[in-house]
Each structure stands twice: as structure tokens, then as C-alpha cells.
CSV table of C-alpha atoms and ligand atoms in Angstrom, one decimal:
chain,number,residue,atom,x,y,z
C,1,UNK,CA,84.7,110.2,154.1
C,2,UNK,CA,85.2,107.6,150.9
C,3,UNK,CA,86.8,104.8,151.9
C,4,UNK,CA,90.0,103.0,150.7
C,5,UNK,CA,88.0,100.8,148.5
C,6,UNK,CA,86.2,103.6,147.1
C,7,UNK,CA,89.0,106.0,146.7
C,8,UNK,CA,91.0,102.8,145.1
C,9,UNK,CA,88.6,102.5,142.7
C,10,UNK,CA,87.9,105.7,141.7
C,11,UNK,CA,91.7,106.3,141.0
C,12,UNK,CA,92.8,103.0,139.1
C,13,UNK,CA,89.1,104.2,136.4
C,14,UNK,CA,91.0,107.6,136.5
C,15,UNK,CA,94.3,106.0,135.7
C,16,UNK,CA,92.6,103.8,133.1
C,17,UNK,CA,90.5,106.3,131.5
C,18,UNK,CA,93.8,108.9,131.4
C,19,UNK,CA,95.8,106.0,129.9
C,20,UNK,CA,92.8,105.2,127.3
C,21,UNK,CA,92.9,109.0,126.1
C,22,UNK,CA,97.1,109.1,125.9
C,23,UNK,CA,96.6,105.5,124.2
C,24,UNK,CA,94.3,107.0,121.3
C,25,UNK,CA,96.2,110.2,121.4
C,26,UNK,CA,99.3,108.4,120.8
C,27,UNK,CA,100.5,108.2,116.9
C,28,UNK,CA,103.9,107.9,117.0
C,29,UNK,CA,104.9,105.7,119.8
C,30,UNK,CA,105.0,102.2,119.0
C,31,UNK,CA,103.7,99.5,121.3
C,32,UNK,CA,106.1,97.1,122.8
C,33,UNK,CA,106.1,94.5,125.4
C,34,UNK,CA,107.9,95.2,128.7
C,35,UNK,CA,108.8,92.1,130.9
C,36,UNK,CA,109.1,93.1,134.4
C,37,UNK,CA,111.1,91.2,137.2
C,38,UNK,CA,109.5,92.0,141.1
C,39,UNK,CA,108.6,90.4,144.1
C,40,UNK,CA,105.8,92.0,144.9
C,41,UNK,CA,103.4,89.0,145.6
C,42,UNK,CA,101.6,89.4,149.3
C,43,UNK,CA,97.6,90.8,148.9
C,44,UNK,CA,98.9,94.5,149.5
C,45,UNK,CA,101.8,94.1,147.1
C,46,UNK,CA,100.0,92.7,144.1
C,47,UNK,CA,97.5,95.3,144.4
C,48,UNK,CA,100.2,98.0,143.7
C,49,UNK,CA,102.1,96.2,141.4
C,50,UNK,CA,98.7,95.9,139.6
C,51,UNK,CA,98.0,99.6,139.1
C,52,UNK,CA,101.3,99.7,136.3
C,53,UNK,CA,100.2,97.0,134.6
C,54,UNK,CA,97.0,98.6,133.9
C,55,UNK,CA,98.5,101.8,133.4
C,56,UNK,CA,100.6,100.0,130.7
C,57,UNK,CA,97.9,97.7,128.8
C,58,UNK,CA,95.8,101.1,128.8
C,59,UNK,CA,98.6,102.5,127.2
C,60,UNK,CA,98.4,99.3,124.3
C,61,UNK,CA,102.1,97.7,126.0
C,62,UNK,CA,102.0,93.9,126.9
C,63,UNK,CA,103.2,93.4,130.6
C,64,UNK,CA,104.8,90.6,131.2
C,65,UNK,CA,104.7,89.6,134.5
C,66,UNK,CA,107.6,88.4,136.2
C,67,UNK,CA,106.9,87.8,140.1
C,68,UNK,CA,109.8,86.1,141.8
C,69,UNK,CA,108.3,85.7,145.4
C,70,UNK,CA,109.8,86.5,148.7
C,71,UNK,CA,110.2,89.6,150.7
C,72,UNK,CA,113.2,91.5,151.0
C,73,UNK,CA,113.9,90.3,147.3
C,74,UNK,CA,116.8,88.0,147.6
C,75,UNK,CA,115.2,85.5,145.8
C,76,UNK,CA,114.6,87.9,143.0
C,77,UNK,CA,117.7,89.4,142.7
C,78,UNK,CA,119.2,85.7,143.0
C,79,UNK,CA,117.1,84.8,139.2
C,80,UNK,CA,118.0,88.3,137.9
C,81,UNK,CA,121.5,87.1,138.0
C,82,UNK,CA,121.1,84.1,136.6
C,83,UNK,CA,118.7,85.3,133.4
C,84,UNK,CA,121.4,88.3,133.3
C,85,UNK,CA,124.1,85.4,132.9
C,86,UNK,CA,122.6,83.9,130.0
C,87,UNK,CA,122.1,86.8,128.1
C,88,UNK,CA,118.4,86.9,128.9
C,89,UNK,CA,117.9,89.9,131.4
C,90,UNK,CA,114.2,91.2,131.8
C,91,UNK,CA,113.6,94.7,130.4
C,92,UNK,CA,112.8,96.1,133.7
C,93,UNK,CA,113.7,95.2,137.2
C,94,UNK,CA,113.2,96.2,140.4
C,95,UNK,CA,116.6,97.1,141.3
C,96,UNK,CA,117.8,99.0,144.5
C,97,UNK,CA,120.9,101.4,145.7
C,98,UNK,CA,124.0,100.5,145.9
C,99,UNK,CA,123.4,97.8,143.5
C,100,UNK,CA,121.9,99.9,140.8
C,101,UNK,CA,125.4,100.5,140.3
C,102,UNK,CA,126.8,96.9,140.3
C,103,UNK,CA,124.3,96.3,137.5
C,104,UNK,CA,125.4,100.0,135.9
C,105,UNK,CA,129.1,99.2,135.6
C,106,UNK,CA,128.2,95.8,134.2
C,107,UNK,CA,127.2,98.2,131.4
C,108,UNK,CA,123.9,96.3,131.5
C,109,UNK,CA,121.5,99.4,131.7
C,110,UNK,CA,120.1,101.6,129.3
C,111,UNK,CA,119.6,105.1,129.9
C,112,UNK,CA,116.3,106.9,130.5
C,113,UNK,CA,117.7,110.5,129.9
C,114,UNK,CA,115.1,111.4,127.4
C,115,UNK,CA,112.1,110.7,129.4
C,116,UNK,CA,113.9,111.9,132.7
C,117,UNK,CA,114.5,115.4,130.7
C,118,UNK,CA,111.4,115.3,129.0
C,119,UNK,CA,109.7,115.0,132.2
C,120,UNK,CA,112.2,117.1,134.2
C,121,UNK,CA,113.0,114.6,137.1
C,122,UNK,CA,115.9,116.6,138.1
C,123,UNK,CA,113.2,119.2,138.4
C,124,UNK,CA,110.2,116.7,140.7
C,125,UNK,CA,113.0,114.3,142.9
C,126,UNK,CA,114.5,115.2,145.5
C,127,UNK,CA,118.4,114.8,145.0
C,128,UNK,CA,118.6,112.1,147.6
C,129,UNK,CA,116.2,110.2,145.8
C,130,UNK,CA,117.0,111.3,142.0
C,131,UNK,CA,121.5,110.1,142.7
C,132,UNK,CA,120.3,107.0,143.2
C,133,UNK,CA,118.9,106.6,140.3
C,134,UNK,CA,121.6,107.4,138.1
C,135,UNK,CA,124.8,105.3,137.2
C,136,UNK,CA,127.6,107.7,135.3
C,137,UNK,CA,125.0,111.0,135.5
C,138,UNK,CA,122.5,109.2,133.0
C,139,UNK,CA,119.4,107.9,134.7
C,140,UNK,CA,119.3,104.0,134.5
C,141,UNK,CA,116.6,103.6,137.3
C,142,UNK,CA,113.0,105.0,138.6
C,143,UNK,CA,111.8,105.2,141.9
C,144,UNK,CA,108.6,104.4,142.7
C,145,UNK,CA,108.1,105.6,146.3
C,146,UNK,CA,109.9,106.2,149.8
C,147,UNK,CA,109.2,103.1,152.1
C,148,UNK,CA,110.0,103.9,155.6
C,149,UNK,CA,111.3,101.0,157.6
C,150,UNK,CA,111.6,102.2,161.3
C,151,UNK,CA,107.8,101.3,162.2
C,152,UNK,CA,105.9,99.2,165.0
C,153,UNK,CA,102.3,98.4,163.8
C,154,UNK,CA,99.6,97.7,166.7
C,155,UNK,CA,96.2,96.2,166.5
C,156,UNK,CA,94.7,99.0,169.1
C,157,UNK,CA,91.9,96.2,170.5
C,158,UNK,CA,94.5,93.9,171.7
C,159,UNK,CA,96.3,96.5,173.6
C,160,UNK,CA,93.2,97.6,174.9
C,161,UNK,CA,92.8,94.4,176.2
C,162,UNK,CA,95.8,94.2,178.0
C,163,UNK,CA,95.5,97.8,179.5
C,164,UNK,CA,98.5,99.0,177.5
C,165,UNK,CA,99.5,102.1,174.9
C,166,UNK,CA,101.7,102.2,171.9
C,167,UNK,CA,105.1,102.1,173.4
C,168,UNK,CA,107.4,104.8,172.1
C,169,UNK,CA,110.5,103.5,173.8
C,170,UNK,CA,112.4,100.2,173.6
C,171,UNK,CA,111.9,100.2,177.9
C,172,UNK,CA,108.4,100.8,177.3
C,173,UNK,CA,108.1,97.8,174.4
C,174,UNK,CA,109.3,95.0,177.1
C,175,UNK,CA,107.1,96.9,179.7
C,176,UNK,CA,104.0,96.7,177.3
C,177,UNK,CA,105.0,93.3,176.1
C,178,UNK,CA,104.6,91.7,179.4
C,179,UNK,CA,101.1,92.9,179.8
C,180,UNK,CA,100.3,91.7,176.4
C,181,UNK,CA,101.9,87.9,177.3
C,182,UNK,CA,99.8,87.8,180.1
C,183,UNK,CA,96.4,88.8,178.7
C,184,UNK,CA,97.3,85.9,176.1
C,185,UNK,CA,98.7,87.4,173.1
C,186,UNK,CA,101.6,87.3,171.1
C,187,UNK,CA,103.6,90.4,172.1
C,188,UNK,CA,105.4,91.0,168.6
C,189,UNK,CA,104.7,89.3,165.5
C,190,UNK,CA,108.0,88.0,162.9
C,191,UNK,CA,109.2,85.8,160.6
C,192,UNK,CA,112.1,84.0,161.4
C,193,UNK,CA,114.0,84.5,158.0
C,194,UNK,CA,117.5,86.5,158.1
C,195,UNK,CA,116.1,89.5,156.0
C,196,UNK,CA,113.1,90.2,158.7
C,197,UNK,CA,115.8,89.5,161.8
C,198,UNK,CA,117.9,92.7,159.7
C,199,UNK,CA,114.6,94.8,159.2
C,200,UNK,CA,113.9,94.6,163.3
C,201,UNK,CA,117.9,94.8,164.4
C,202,UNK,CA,118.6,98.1,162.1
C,203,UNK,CA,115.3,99.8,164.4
C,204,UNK,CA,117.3,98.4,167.4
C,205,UNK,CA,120.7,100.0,166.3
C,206,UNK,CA,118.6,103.0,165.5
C,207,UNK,CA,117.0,103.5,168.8
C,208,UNK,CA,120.2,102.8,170.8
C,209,UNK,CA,122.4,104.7,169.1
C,210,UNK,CA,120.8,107.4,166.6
C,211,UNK,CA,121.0,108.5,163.3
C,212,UNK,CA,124.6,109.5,163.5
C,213,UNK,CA,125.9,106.3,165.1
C,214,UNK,CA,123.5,104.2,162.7
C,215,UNK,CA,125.2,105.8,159.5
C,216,UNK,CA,128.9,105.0,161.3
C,217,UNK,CA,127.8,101.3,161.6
C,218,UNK,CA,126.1,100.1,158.8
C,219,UNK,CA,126.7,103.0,155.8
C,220,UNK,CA,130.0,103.9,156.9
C,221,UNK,CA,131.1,100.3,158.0
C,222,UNK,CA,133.4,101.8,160.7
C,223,UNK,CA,134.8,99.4,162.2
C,224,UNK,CA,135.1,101.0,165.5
C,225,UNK,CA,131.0,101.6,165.8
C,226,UNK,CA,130.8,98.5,164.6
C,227,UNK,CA,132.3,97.2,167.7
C,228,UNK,CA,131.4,99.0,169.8
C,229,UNK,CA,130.2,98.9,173.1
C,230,UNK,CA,126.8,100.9,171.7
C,231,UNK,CA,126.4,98.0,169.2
C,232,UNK,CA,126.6,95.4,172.2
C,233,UNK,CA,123.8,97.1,173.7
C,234,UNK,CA,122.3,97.2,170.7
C,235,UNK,CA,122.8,93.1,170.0
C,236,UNK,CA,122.2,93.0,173.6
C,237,UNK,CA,118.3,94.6,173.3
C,238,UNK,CA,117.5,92.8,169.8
C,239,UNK,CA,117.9,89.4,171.2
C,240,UNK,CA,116.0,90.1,174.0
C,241,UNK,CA,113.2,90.7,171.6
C,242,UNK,CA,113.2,87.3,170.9
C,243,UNK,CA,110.9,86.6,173.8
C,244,UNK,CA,108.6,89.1,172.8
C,245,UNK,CA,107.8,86.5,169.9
C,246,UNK,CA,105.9,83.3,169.4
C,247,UNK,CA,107.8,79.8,168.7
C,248,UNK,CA,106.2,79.1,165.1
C,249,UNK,CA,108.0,82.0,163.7
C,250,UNK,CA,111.0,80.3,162.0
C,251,UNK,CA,110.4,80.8,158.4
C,252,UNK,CA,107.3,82.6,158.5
C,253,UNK,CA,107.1,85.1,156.0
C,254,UNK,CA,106.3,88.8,156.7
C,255,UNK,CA,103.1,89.4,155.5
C,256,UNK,CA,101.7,86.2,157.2
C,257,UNK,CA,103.4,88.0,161.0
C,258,UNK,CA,101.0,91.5,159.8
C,259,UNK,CA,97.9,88.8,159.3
C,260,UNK,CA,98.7,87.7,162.7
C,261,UNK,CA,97.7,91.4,164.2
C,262,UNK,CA,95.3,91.8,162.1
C,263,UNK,CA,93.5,88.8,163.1
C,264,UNK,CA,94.1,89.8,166.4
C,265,UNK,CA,96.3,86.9,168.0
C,266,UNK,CA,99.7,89.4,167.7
C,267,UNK,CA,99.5,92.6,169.2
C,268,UNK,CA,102.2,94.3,167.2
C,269,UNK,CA,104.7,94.2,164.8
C,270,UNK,CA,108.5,96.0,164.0
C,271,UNK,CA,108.1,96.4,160.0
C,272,UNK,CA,108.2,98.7,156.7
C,273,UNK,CA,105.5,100.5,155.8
C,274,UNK,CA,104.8,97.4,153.0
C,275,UNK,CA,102.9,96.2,156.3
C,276,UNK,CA,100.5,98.8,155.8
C,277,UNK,CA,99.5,97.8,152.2
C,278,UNK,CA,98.4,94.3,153.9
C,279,UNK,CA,96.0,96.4,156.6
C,280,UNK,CA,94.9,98.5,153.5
C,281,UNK,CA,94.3,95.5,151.4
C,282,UNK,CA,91.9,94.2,154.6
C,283,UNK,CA,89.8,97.1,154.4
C,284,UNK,CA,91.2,98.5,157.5
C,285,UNK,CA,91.5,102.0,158.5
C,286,UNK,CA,94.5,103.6,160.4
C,287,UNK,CA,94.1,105.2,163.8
C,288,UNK,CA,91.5,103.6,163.9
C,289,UNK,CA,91.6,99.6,162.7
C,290,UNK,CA,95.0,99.7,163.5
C,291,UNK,CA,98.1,101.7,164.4
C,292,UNK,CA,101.3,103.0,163.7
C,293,UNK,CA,104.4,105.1,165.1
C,294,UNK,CA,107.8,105.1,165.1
C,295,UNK,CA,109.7,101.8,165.7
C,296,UNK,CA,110.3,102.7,170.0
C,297,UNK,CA,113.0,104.8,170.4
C,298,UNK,CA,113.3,106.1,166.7
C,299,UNK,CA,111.4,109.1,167.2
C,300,UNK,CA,111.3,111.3,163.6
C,301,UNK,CA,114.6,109.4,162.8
C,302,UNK,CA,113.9,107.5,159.0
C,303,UNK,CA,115.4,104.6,157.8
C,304,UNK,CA,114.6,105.0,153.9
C,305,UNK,CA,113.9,102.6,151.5
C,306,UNK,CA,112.9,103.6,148.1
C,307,UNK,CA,111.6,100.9,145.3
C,308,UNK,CA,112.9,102.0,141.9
C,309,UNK,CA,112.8,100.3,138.5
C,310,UNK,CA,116.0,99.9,136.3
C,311,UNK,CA,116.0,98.9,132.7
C,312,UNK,CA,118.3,97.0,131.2
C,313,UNK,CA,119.9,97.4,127.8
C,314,UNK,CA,117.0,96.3,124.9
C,315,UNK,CA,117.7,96.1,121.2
C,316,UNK,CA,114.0,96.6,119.4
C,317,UNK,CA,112.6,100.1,119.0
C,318,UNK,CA,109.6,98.8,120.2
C,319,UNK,CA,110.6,97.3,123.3
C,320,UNK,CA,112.8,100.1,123.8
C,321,UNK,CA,109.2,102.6,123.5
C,322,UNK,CA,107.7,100.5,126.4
C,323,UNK,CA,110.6,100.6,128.6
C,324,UNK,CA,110.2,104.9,128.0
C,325,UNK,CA,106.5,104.7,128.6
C,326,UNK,CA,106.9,102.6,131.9
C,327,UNK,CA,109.8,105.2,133.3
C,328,UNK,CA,107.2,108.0,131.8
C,329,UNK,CA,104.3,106.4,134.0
C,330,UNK,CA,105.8,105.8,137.2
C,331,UNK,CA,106.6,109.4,138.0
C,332,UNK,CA,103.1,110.5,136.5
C,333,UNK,CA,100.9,111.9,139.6
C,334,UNK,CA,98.4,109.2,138.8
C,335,UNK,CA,100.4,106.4,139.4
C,336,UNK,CA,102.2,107.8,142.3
C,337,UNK,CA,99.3,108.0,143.6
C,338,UNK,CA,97.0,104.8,143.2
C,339,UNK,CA,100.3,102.7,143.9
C,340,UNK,CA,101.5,104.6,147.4
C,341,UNK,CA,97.9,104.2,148.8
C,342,UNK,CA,97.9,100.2,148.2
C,343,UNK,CA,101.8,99.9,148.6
C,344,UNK,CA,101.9,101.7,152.2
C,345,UNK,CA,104.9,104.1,151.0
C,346,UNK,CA,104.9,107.5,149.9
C,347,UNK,CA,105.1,109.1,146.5
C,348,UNK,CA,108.6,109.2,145.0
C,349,UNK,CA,107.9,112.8,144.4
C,350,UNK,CA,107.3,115.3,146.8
C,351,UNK,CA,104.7,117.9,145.3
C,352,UNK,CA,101.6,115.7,145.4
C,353,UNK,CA,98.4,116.3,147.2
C,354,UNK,CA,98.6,114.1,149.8
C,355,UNK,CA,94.8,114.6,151.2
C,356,UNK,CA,93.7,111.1,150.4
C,357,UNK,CA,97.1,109.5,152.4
C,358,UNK,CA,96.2,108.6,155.7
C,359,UNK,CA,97.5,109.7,158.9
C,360,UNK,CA,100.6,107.0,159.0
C,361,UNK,CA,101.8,108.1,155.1
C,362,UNK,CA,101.4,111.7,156.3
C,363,UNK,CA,103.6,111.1,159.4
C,364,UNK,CA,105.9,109.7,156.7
C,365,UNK,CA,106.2,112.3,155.1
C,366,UNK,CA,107.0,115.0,157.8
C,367,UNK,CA,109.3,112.6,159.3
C,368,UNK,CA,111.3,112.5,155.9
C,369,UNK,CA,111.2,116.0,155.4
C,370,UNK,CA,112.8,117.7,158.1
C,371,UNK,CA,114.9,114.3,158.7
C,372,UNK,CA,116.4,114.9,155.1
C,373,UNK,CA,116.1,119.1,156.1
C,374,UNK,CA,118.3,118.2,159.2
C,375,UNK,CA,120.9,115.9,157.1
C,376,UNK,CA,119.5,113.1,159.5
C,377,UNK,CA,117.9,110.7,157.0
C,378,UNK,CA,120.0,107.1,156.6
C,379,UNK,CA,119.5,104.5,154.0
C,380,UNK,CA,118.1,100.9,154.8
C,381,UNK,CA,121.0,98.4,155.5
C,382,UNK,CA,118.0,95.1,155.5
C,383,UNK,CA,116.8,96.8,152.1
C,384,UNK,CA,119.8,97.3,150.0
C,385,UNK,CA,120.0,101.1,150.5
C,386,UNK,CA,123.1,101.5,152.3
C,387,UNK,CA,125.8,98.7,151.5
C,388,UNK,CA,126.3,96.3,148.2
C,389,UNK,CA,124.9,92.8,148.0
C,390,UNK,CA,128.1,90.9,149.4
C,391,UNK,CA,128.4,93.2,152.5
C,392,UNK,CA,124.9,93.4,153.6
C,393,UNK,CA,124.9,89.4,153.0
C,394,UNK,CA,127.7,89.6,155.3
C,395,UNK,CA,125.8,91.5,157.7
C,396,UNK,CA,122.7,89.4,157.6
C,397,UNK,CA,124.6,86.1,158.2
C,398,UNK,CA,125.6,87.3,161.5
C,399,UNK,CA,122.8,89.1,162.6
C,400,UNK,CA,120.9,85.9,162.1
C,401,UNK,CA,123.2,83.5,163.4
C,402,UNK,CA,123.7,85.3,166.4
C,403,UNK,CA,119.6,85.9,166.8
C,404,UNK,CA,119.2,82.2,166.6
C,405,UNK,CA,122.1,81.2,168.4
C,406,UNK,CA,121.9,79.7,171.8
C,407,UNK,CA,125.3,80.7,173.2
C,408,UNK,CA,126.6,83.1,171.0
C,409,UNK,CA,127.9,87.2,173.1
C,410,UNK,CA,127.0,90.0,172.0
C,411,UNK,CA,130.3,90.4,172.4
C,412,UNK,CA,131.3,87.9,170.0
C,413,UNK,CA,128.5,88.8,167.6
C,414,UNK,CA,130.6,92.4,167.2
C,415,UNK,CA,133.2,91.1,166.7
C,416,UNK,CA,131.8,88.9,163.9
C,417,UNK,CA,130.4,92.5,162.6
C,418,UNK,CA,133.7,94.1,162.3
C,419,UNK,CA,135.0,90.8,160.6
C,420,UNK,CA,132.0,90.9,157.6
C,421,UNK,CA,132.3,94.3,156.9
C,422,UNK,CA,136.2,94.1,156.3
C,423,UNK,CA,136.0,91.1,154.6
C,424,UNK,CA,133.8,92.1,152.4
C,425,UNK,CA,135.5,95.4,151.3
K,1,LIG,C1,110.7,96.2,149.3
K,1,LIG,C2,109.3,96.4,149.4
K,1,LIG,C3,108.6,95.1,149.7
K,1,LIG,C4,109.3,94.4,150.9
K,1,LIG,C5,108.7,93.1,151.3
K,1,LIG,C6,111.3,95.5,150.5
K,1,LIG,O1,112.7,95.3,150.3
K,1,LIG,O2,111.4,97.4,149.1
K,1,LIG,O3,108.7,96.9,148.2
K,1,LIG,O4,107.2,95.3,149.9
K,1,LIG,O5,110.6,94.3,150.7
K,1,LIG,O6,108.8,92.2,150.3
């Protein structure tokens, strides 16, 4: 069997060589420069991010690279607003859900109809994925993959040494944990920042209440779920999880929590599949370097998060060319390809071989089909799918305050719940 670094390299000379011959074919097009805003900066990340660019240059485009770091993005989106104000937006962005539309009805996008038609997107996304994409029935936005963020990550020798199997329930997790703690590990890797506290509590929420009550909570923002007694339990478990986790963690950021099971001092972590770009990026192999399942408790539920590109509104031809070829690349197989296998995600469209995915992207991908078959898939409240910016800041605030509080109820924390979500409609 090839492995990653063989099959890596093998696709990015394939991608390379078919840009080369569409670069020489092209007459017509003119080259432009396309400027794009991201914050994919962590070893895994930038190895993905790095395949477009390539894609592009071979293509004759300038990329200019605009890497804003920190995960989750809010430092990125927090600079997109702020070159948006002065009249000085990027020409592409990586732009999520809900606020794909905020950007939209700022009349700040322009349309990608004539690729998307020339290409048939309606034809390759699935609907769940392609709405999202569009702002007034025009496409303004491309997605790049499906992330999947209901995942624990394991590194299998360090739950061999502590006599222990992947957990597949939240009882199991603090059963496991405490064997972990006392061979001398840290039970679960995190990062103490408000965006990775989300990421871990929606799994929570997930587990304790299902698909169905998830949705009520943070999609619907019902404010009877949301203060409920199935949320308390739910507050009730995620704290607890806080002794599952080591005292440095404050601040930490996410991919540095992944390094610490791969290095072996962490046996697990509760993340997106982004984490599995970082094991990819090591040279690791999964089911066999290191694990994956479910987040406990989740089952074939699936949080979704899908990374998509939006373009905003340019004014020279050229410029304009490049933003078409970019939206044109992304949804080519090569790309979809080359990118999912660094990034950890899976292809944004659904008819691609997937025999050089691994076991983990595979799971993915049977998990989101009969999920999204069954009606049962839900967006990502700690990734922008499901709520706008204000709400899910809302949201994060007191999910984090009440994580790092020393006194604060669960009672009182649903309460708070109820509170952000109305305030913020
Ligand atoms: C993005 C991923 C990214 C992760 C960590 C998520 O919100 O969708 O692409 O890898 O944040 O930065």
C-alpha cells in the first residue's frame, strides 16, 4: 500500500501537471491575481491550503496569501470586517453558513452562476450542501469539503498501556479516563479557548440528548430545550470533563492538544476531523498510528461543518477571471481530492472515488449519508453552521464562562443560555 506521503505526492504532480496542460490550453482567460483570506495555519492545514495555491499558479493566477491565524476563525472573520469596512475586502474568503448571508445582504458578493452552471453544481452537491452556498438563488460561495466535528481521537499505545478501549459512551469516557490518569497520562487533550470549550460541549449536548434535541437547542434556539432539564445534564457532564484535562490547557491552541496524543503524553482528544490533517501531516496511519470514532455517545449522529469560499464583489476582468478559475478548481475531482486527504474532511462532492481515503474519512462518509438519508444531520453551532455570528458569540460566552467558572449551576448556566439566544434575536 503507498503511503500518505506517496499518494500526496503523486496527486499534487497530477494536479500540477493537469493545471500546466489547462494553463497552455487556455487562450482566452486572462490571468489575474486572487487574494485569499483563511486561517488555515497548523502543519495539516497549510498543507491543504497549499494544494489551491498550486492549483492556481499552475493555472498562471498570483495567490495572494492571506493567513489570519487561529482556529475556529474568529480572528479572521474579526479582520475581514475591518478590510470589508474600508472598502478593501479580499477577493475570496473563507466564509461559513449562516454568515454567508450576512455578507450576501450586505450586497458584498459577487455571483459565481456561470461557473456553477458551467460546471453543473446543482448537478454534483448535494442540496444541503449546495443552499448554503447561495445568497438570493445565485451562488456567492464554494465549499470545499464536509468536516465532521463529533470525533474523539485516541493514540491506541497509550490506551494499551492503561488496559483500556476506545470508549463509545460518555459513562465509558470517565470509566477509561480514570485508568488513563492512573497509568500517568493525560486523559483528554484541549485548549482552553471559548471556540474549543463549544467544539467539546455541542458532542456533549449531542450525546445526551440526540440529534432531534440538539437541532431544538442550538439551530432552533428553543428556548424551552434550551432550559431544559436535558441541557443541565448536558452542562452537568461537560464540566465534568474538565478533570479529564491537564492544568496547562488555558489558551492552548488545538492543534498543539492533537500534538499532545501524538506524542503520546494525551491519550485522547474530542475534535473535528481538522485533527486528522495534523496525524496525516505526522506521517501517521489511522487504525493503526492512531484512532478515531464517534465523539461517545454520538453514534452515526453528524455534526457538519463544511469550509466554503465566498467571493466578494471585484471590479477588473482580470481579477474577476481568477476568482471563476478558483470557484472552477475547488469542485474539480483533483482538488477535492489532494485537499480532503491533508485537510481530514471529506470531498464537498459526493461521487468521488474514495479508495485512497482512509478508514476514519470513509466512516465519515457513511455516517453523513444515511444521517442526511434519515433527515438526522445538524449543522455545527462551534463552527458557524447553525446560528449567526452574534448568537453563537452569545452562546460561546456562556459556555466558557460557565466551563471556567468555579461556582457557577448548571442550573444558572441555562438559564444564561435561554437569555443569549433571546437577546440576540
Ligand atoms: C474550520 C476548519 C479548521 C478548524 C480549525 C474550523 O472552523 O472549519 O477548516 O481547520 O476550524 O481552525
Amino acid at each position: 500500500m503507498p503511503s500518505f506521503k506517496t499518494t500526496r505526492f503523486d496527486k499534487t504532480t497530477l494536479a500540477l501537471a493537469t493545471g500546466l496542460v489547462a494553463a497552455i490550453g487556455m487562450t482566452s482567460a486572462q490571468a489575474g491575481e486572487v487574494e485569499v483570506l483563511h486561517w488555515w495555519t497548523s502543519g495539516g492545514e497549510a498543507r491543504a491550503a497549499n494544494v489551491l495555491k498550486e492549483l492556481m499558479e499552475a493555472e498562471g493566477h498570483d495567490w495572494q496569501d492571506f493567513a489570519v491565524a487561529g482556529g475556529g476563525g474568529e480572528t479572521a472573520m474579526t479582520v475581514l470586517k475591518s478590510r470589508a469596512m474600508s472598502g478593501n475586502p479580499p477577493s475570496a474568503a473563507q466564509i461559513k453558513g449562516p454568515e454567508i448571508q450576512e455578507w450576501g445582504e450586505l450586497g458584498l458578493l459577487g455571483d459565481l452562476d456561470t461557473v456553477a452552471e458551467a460546471e453543473d453544481w446543482n448537478g454534483l452537491l448535494p442540496e444541503t450542501v449546495a443552499e448554503i452556498m447561495r445568497h438570493d438563488g445565485q451562488y456567492v460561495a464554494v465549499p470545499v469539503n464536509v468536516h465532521r466535528v463529533n470525533w474523539l481521537w485516541a493514540n491506541p499505545e497509550v490506551l494499551d498501556a492503561a488496559g483500556v478501549a476506545m470508549p463509545t459512551t460518555l459513562d465509558e469516557l470517565f470509566e477509561v479516563a480514570e485508568a488513563i490518569r492512573e497509568a500517568g497520562y493525560v486523559p483528554l487533550a484541549h485548549g482552553g479557548q471559548a471556540w474549543q470549550d463549544a467544539t467539546v460541549f455541542e458532542s456533549v449536548l449531542l450525546a445526551s440528548g440526540g440529534s432531534e434535541f440538539y437541532r431544538r437547542a442550538l439551530v432552533d434556539l428553543d428556548p424551552e430545550a434550551l432550559g431544559s432539564p436535558t441541557m443541565i445534564e448536558a452542562l452537568t457532564t461537560f464540566k465534568r470533563l474538565r478533570e479529564l484535562m491537564d492544568d496547562d490547557m488555558p489558551g492552548r491552541d488545538w492543534n498543539i492538544a492533537t500534538s499532545m496524543v501524538i506524542g503520546g503524553d494525551a491519550a485522547m482528544q474530542l475534535m473535528g476531523d481538522w485533527a486528522k490533517g495534523e496525524f496525516t501531516a505526522a506521517g501517521l496511519t489511522a487504525g493503526e498510528d492512531y484512532l478515531c470514532a464517534a465523539a461517545p455517545g454520538t453514534g452515526d449522529a453528524f455534526t457538519f461543518n463544511i469550509d466554503s469560499l465566498a467571493m466578494f464583489r471585484v471590479t477588473e476582468e482580470a481579477e474577476r477571471e481568477a476568482q471563476q478559475a478558483l470557484a472552477r478548481l475547488v469542485l474539480e475531482p483533483t482538488f477535492q481530492e489532494a485537499f480532503n486527504l491533508a485537510k481530514g474532511s471529506i470531498p464537498a462532492r459526493p461521487d468521488l472515488d474514495m479508495s485512497d481515503f482512509d478508514s476514519c474519512a470513509r466512516q465519515s462518509l457513511a455516517d453523513f449519508q444515511h444521517t442526511a438519508e434519515a433527515g438526522g444531520l445538524v449543522p455545527s453551532m462551534a463552527h458557524g453552521m447553525a446560528v449567526r455570528a452574534d448568537v453563537q458569540g452569545a452562546i460561546f460566552d456562556v459556555v466558557t464562562n460557565y466551563f471556567n467558572s468555579r461556582d457557577m449551576a448548571a442550573e444558572e448556566a441555562a438559564r444564561r443560555m435561554v437569555t443569549a439566544a433571546q437577546a440576540a434575536i
